[in-house]
Amino acid sequence: MSNHDDLKELLEMLKIHNIDVNQLRNKMSMLTEFPLFPNGIFQFYCNNVQALSGFNRMKRLNDANTWISKANNLFKFIKFSIDLSVDNLDKCENVFTPYRVTAEYKIVFYYIENAIFRLFTAWDVLGQMYNHFYDLGIKINRLYYTKIFDKTDCSFMDNKLNSVIGYSEPINFVKNEYIRIKEYLNETYKYEHGMTKGHHQYLKKLRDVSMHRDDPHSFTILNSSDRGLSLVDAPQYELMNIVEDALILYQYITNLIKLYYFEFRSYGFDIGEIQITKFE
């Protein structure tokens, strides 16, 4: 067997034979900031009797901007962490060795862990936005995104969607998206034939392990537990899962912002046109 064949076999074993990290970085760079709603002087059509309602609606718009701004900051530093991970990969050995994580690779994993932490925080922001948009009444400090997306039906969405949209076809689309989010978050991780499914569950396990005794980025007998002694996944593979999960989350946040546009326009707010880059 030639050296080329040996290398190809090793890359396939590491699950990175079809991953281009620069392409991953380029995908993230295509994501623009989520647009904030204008919060200067608003034009809304109501009389003095409705003034209090108008101020409440303006507060609601500002609350929405708060969550959108937080999502922007999180995605900004997720991108930053991915960029630094890729930059530092260039300083590492040509091929990653899962049973010998060098000091150079530990720096890469540092930025990967940073990106994972911020990514899960961004998922919580999506949960907070659902809580806010649909008036679920869950206290901010008691909310966890998985609890938002574990409902057996979409009836909690009816009142809001009927008042804001009112048409069955787009309402059904929004409800189906909720189901898609729930299914995606619970999709079992699986890697076969060079394809990965269950990106989110993969990252969730990685995060959960790192929060307890084990270090997912260290191969040592001191890091063994009832799970056994696990090999460290290549940073390129972890980066791929991070980027795929981030792109999916970005689209879900984008679609919820579109619903806010429907709502604020129904109040008579002059908020202009929505400008969001749709990522395919």
Tab-separated table of C-alpha atoms in Angstrom:
chain	number	residue	atom	x	y	z
A	1	MET	CA	0.000	0.000	0.000
A	2	SER	CA	1.369	3.461	-0.915
A	3	ASN	CA	1.851	6.384	1.472
A	4	HIS	CA	-1.024	8.107	-0.296
A	5	ASP	CA	-3.327	5.174	0.389
A	6	ASP	CA	-2.168	5.070	4.018
A	7	LEU	CA	-2.947	8.751	4.422
A	8	LYS	CA	-6.362	8.383	2.788
A	9	GLU	CA	-7.211	5.503	5.110
A	10	LEU	CA	-6.112	7.502	8.153
A	11	LEU	CA	-8.186	10.531	7.157
A	12	GLU	CA	-11.219	8.308	6.647
A	13	MET	CA	-10.670	6.784	10.099
A	14	LEU	CA	-10.514	10.298	11.561
A	15	LYS	CA	-13.736	11.186	9.669
A	16	ILE	CA	-12.089	14.206	8.040
A	17	HIS	CA	-11.302	12.958	4.529
A	18	ASN	CA	-14.096	15.075	3.029
A	19	ILE	CA	-13.793	18.173	5.264
A	20	ASP	CA	-12.302	21.457	4.023
A	21	VAL	CA	-11.864	23.779	7.020
A	22	ASN	CA	-11.490	26.856	4.835
A	23	GLN	CA	-14.830	26.042	3.250
A	24	LEU	CA	-16.316	25.831	6.755
A	25	ARG	CA	-14.920	29.258	7.544
A	26	ASN	CA	-16.316	30.653	4.304
A	27	LYS	CA	-19.779	29.310	5.123
A	28	MET	CA	-19.779	31.167	8.429
A	29	SER	CA	-18.479	34.365	6.839
A	30	MET	CA	-21.547	34.453	4.571
A	31	LEU	CA	-23.864	34.903	7.544
A	32	THR	CA	-24.726	38.572	7.983
A	33	GLU	CA	-25.834	40.179	11.224
A	34	PHE	CA	-29.481	39.824	12.162
A	35	PRO	CA	-31.190	43.188	11.560
A	36	LEU	CA	-32.355	45.242	14.523
A	37	PHE	CA	-35.672	47.059	14.381
A	38	PRO	CA	-35.459	50.878	14.241
A	39	ASN	CA	-35.944	52.172	17.784
A	40	GLY	CA	-36.096	55.906	17.235
A	41	ILE	CA	-39.414	57.613	16.464
A	42	PHE	CA	-42.167	55.214	15.467
A	43	GLN	CA	-45.218	55.824	13.366
A	44	PHE	CA	-48.182	53.917	14.715
A	45	TYR	CA	-51.821	54.706	14.178
A	46	CYS	CA	-53.671	55.004	17.474
A	47	ASN	CA	-55.460	57.666	19.467
A	48	ASN	CA	-54.630	58.931	22.965
A	49	VAL	CA	-56.766	56.267	24.599
A	50	GLN	CA	-54.459	53.666	23.115
A	51	ALA	CA	-51.256	55.459	24.131
A	52	LEU	CA	-50.404	53.035	26.930
A	53	SER	CA	-50.826	50.111	24.572
A	54	GLY	CA	-48.517	51.883	22.144
A	55	PHE	CA	-45.771	52.251	24.739
A	56	ASN	CA	-46.116	48.586	25.704
A	57	ARG	CA	-45.677	47.658	22.063
A	58	MET	CA	-42.582	49.838	21.805
A	59	LYS	CA	-41.188	48.087	24.875
A	60	ARG	CA	-41.923	44.776	23.206
A	61	LEU	CA	-39.973	45.892	20.147
A	62	ASN	CA	-37.027	46.926	22.312
A	63	ASP	CA	-37.127	43.571	24.105
A	64	ALA	CA	-37.000	41.821	20.738
A	65	ASN	CA	-33.996	43.962	19.793
A	66	THR	CA	-32.263	42.906	23.002
A	67	TRP	CA	-32.429	39.219	22.063
A	68	ILE	CA	-31.483	39.889	18.441
A	69	SER	CA	-28.467	41.928	19.579
A	70	LYS	CA	-27.405	39.111	21.892
A	71	ALA	CA	-27.674	36.611	19.029
A	72	ASN	CA	-25.505	38.896	16.889
A	73	ASN	CA	-22.803	39.061	19.553
A	74	LEU	CA	-22.811	35.293	20.008
A	75	PHE	CA	-22.536	34.584	16.285
A	76	LYS	CA	-19.787	37.190	15.977
A	77	PHE	CA	-17.618	35.364	18.499
A	78	ILE	CA	-18.567	31.918	17.223
A	79	LYS	CA	-17.146	33.056	13.875
A	80	PHE	CA	-14.119	34.501	15.650
A	81	SER	CA	-13.456	31.239	17.483
A	82	ILE	CA	-13.806	29.224	14.271
A	83	ASP	CA	-11.409	31.557	12.462
A	84	LEU	CA	-8.799	31.204	15.189
A	85	SER	CA	-9.278	27.430	15.278
A	86	VAL	CA	-8.588	27.199	11.548
A	87	ASP	CA	-5.650	29.621	11.768
A	88	ASN	CA	-4.030	27.575	14.531
A	89	LEU	CA	-4.595	24.316	12.670
A	90	ASP	CA	-1.981	25.541	10.199
A	91	LYS	CA	0.570	25.504	13.026
A	92	CYS	CA	-0.148	21.887	13.940
A	93	GLU	CA	1.189	18.627	12.629
A	94	ASN	CA	-0.114	17.684	9.204
A	95	VAL	CA	-2.234	14.811	10.492
A	96	PHE	CA	-4.020	14.727	13.840
A	97	THR	CA	-3.215	11.830	16.163
A	98	PRO	CA	-6.153	11.059	18.506
A	99	TYR	CA	-4.010	9.423	21.198
A	100	ARG	CA	-1.411	12.232	21.343
A	101	VAL	CA	-2.905	15.714	21.555
A	102	THR	CA	-0.006	18.138	21.214
A	103	ALA	CA	0.200	21.595	22.781
A	104	GLU	CA	-0.537	23.129	19.365
A	105	TYR	CA	-3.732	21.115	19.035
A	106	LYS	CA	-4.788	22.053	22.571
A	107	ILE	CA	-4.909	25.682	21.440
A	108	VAL	CA	-7.182	24.679	18.563
A	109	PHE	CA	-9.447	22.797	20.953
A	110	TYR	CA	-9.545	25.821	23.260
A	111	TYR	CA	-11.175	27.906	20.537
A	112	ILE	CA	-13.449	25.006	19.584
A	113	GLU	CA	-14.693	24.738	23.172
A	114	ASN	CA	-15.281	28.484	23.159
A	115	ALA	CA	-17.371	28.195	19.991
A	116	ILE	CA	-19.394	25.288	21.422
A	117	PHE	CA	-20.171	27.219	24.621
A	118	ARG	CA	-21.388	30.245	22.676
A	119	LEU	CA	-23.334	28.083	20.238
A	120	PHE	CA	-25.383	26.484	23.018
A	121	THR	CA	-25.942	29.922	24.525
A	122	ALA	CA	-27.274	31.005	21.114
A	123	TRP	CA	-29.712	28.075	21.162
A	124	ASP	CA	-30.934	29.377	24.519
A	125	VAL	CA	-31.450	32.765	22.857
A	126	LEU	CA	-33.712	31.112	20.282
A	127	GLY	CA	-35.655	29.622	23.192
A	128	GLN	CA	-35.882	33.055	24.821
A	129	MET	CA	-37.157	34.550	21.561
A	130	TYR	CA	-39.853	31.870	21.319
A	131	ASN	CA	-40.787	32.570	24.933
A	132	HIS	CA	-41.025	36.297	24.196
A	133	PHE	CA	-42.774	36.132	20.829
A	134	TYR	CA	-45.440	33.635	21.919
A	135	ASP	CA	-45.881	35.154	25.407
A	136	LEU	CA	-45.171	31.832	27.127
A	137	GLY	CA	-44.486	33.577	30.420
A	138	ILE	CA	-41.428	31.519	31.402
A	139	LYS	CA	-38.974	33.442	33.594
A	140	ILE	CA	-35.759	34.243	31.749
A	141	ASN	CA	-33.545	32.607	34.355
A	142	ARG	CA	-35.688	29.447	34.350
A	143	LEU	CA	-35.682	28.860	30.607
A	144	TYR	CA	-33.689	26.207	28.785
A	145	TYR	CA	-34.119	25.820	25.069
A	146	THR	CA	-34.823	22.065	25.132
A	147	LYS	CA	-37.856	22.717	27.342
A	148	ILE	CA	-39.240	25.125	24.741
A	149	PHE	CA	-38.942	22.542	21.984
A	150	ASP	CA	-40.367	19.513	23.786
A	151	LYS	CA	-44.080	20.257	23.398
A	152	THR	CA	-46.314	17.553	21.948
A	153	ASP	CA	-48.347	19.969	19.804
A	154	CYS	CA	-48.242	23.519	18.494
A	155	SER	CA	-51.463	24.825	20.031
A	156	PHE	CA	-49.483	27.333	22.117
A	157	MET	CA	-48.737	29.161	18.867
A	158	ASP	CA	-52.335	29.570	17.706
A	159	ASN	CA	-53.353	32.854	19.339
A	160	LYS	CA	-50.238	34.723	18.316
A	161	LEU	CA	-50.072	33.443	14.752
A	162	ASN	CA	-53.772	34.024	14.116
A	163	SER	CA	-53.503	37.621	15.311
A	164	VAL	CA	-50.238	38.396	13.528
A	165	ILE	CA	-50.557	36.394	10.275
A	166	GLY	CA	-54.089	35.076	9.997
A	167	TYR	CA	-53.525	32.925	6.903
A	168	SER	CA	-53.464	29.159	7.186
A	169	GLU	CA	-50.628	28.409	4.747
A	170	PRO	CA	-47.886	30.513	6.430
A	171	ILE	CA	-49.192	29.488	9.859
A	172	ASN	CA	-48.803	25.835	8.926
A	173	PHE	CA	-45.269	26.541	7.707
A	174	VAL	CA	-44.359	28.133	11.046
A	175	LYS	CA	-45.838	25.234	12.996
A	176	ASN	CA	-44.039	22.700	10.824
A	177	GLU	CA	-40.789	24.532	11.485
A	178	TYR	CA	-41.316	24.106	15.229
A	179	ILE	CA	-41.653	20.360	14.615
A	180	ARG	CA	-38.493	20.390	12.473
A	181	ILE	CA	-36.563	22.133	15.245
A	182	LYS	CA	-37.742	19.564	17.775
A	183	GLU	CA	-36.804	16.682	15.473
A	184	TYR	CA	-33.408	18.174	14.688
A	185	LEU	CA	-32.519	18.719	18.349
A	186	ASN	CA	-33.367	15.103	19.139
A	187	GLU	CA	-31.876	13.473	16.041
A	188	THR	CA	-29.551	10.661	17.125
A	189	TYR	CA	-25.907	11.149	16.261
A	190	LYS	CA	-24.691	8.732	13.603
A	191	TYR	CA	-21.655	8.582	11.357
A	192	GLU	CA	-21.659	6.187	8.454
A	193	HIS	CA	-20.442	6.162	4.849
A	194	GLY	CA	-18.695	9.477	5.394
A	195	MET	CA	-21.908	11.261	6.391
A	196	THR	CA	-22.851	12.702	9.781
A	197	LYS	CA	-26.364	12.947	11.179
A	198	GLY	CA	-27.353	14.412	14.516
A	199	HIS	CA	-24.881	17.317	14.633
A	200	HIS	CA	-26.595	18.836	17.648
A	201	GLN	CA	-26.630	15.650	19.714
A	202	TYR	CA	-22.953	15.123	18.905
A	203	LEU	CA	-22.100	18.593	20.210
A	204	LYS	CA	-24.408	18.221	23.208
A	205	LYS	CA	-22.602	15.070	24.293
A	206	LEU	CA	-19.268	16.823	23.803
A	207	ARG	CA	-20.415	19.740	25.931
A	208	ASP	CA	-21.945	17.533	28.630
A	209	VAL	CA	-18.802	15.432	28.917
A	210	SER	CA	-16.604	18.523	29.258
A	211	MET	CA	-18.831	19.884	32.047
A	212	HIS	CA	-18.288	16.795	34.188
A	213	ARG	CA	-15.215	14.708	34.945
A	214	ASP	CA	-13.961	13.912	31.479
A	215	ASP	CA	-12.005	16.114	29.127
A	216	PRO	CA	-13.125	15.259	25.569
A	217	HIS	CA	-9.893	16.721	24.209
A	218	SER	CA	-7.435	14.754	26.281
A	219	PHE	CA	-6.415	11.127	25.806
A	220	THR	CA	-5.172	9.845	29.163
A	221	ILE	CA	-5.919	7.090	31.635
A	222	LEU	CA	-6.738	9.842	34.152
A	223	ASN	CA	-9.571	10.860	31.833
A	224	SER	CA	-11.176	7.400	31.734
A	225	SER	CA	-14.502	6.673	33.387
A	226	ASP	CA	-17.383	4.244	33.081
A	227	ARG	CA	-17.493	5.323	29.414
A	228	GLY	CA	-14.108	3.743	28.931
A	229	LEU	CA	-11.044	5.394	27.427
A	230	SER	CA	-12.247	7.374	24.421
A	231	LEU	CA	-10.189	8.609	21.509
A	232	VAL	CA	-10.241	12.334	20.808
A	233	ASP	CA	-12.068	13.361	17.647
A	234	ALA	CA	-10.123	15.412	15.139
A	235	PRO	CA	-10.683	19.183	15.456
A	236	GLN	CA	-11.731	19.352	11.795
A	237	TYR	CA	-14.603	16.973	12.534
A	238	GLU	CA	-15.731	18.960	15.557
A	239	LEU	CA	-15.541	22.183	13.553
A	240	MET	CA	-17.719	20.681	10.836
A	241	ASN	CA	-20.402	19.791	13.388
A	242	ILE	CA	-20.228	23.251	14.945
A	243	VAL	CA	-20.636	25.003	11.590
A	244	GLU	CA	-23.517	22.793	10.438
A	245	ASP	CA	-25.336	23.309	13.743
A	246	ALA	CA	-24.715	27.066	13.647
A	247	LEU	CA	-26.063	27.391	10.096
A	248	ILE	CA	-29.268	25.607	11.071
A	249	LEU	CA	-29.706	27.770	14.164
A	250	TYR	CA	-29.067	30.915	12.115
A	251	GLN	CA	-31.951	30.062	9.780
A	252	TYR	CA	-34.333	29.376	12.676
A	253	ILE	CA	-33.519	32.726	14.299
A	254	THR	CA	-33.935	34.437	10.917
A	255	ASN	CA	-37.411	32.983	10.449
A	256	LEU	CA	-38.510	34.064	13.919
A	257	ILE	CA	-37.322	37.619	13.238
A	258	LYS	CA	-39.570	37.586	10.159
A	259	LEU	CA	-42.531	36.850	12.448
A	260	TYR	CA	-41.626	39.865	14.564
A	261	TYR	CA	-41.846	41.958	11.386
A	262	PHE	CA	-45.406	40.755	10.844
A	263	GLU	CA	-46.289	41.648	14.421
A	264	PHE	CA	-44.749	45.122	14.509
A	265	ARG	CA	-46.215	46.053	11.153
A	266	SER	CA	-49.644	45.050	12.450
A	267	TYR	CA	-49.145	47.708	15.150
A	268	GLY	CA	-48.489	50.334	12.482
A	269	PHE	CA	-44.765	50.650	13.238
A	270	ASP	CA	-42.696	52.061	10.392
A	271	ILE	CA	-39.917	49.454	10.498
A	272	GLY	CA	-38.974	49.379	6.827
A	273	GLU	CA	-38.211	46.204	4.924
A	274	ILE	CA	-36.507	43.165	6.346
A	275	GLN	CA	-33.000	42.571	4.996
A	276	ILE	CA	-31.687	39.109	5.873
A	277	THR	CA	-29.302	36.949	3.928
A	278	LYS	CA	-30.845	33.545	3.274
A	279	PHE	CA	-28.192	30.869	3.515
A	280	GLU	CA	-28.703	27.768	1.406
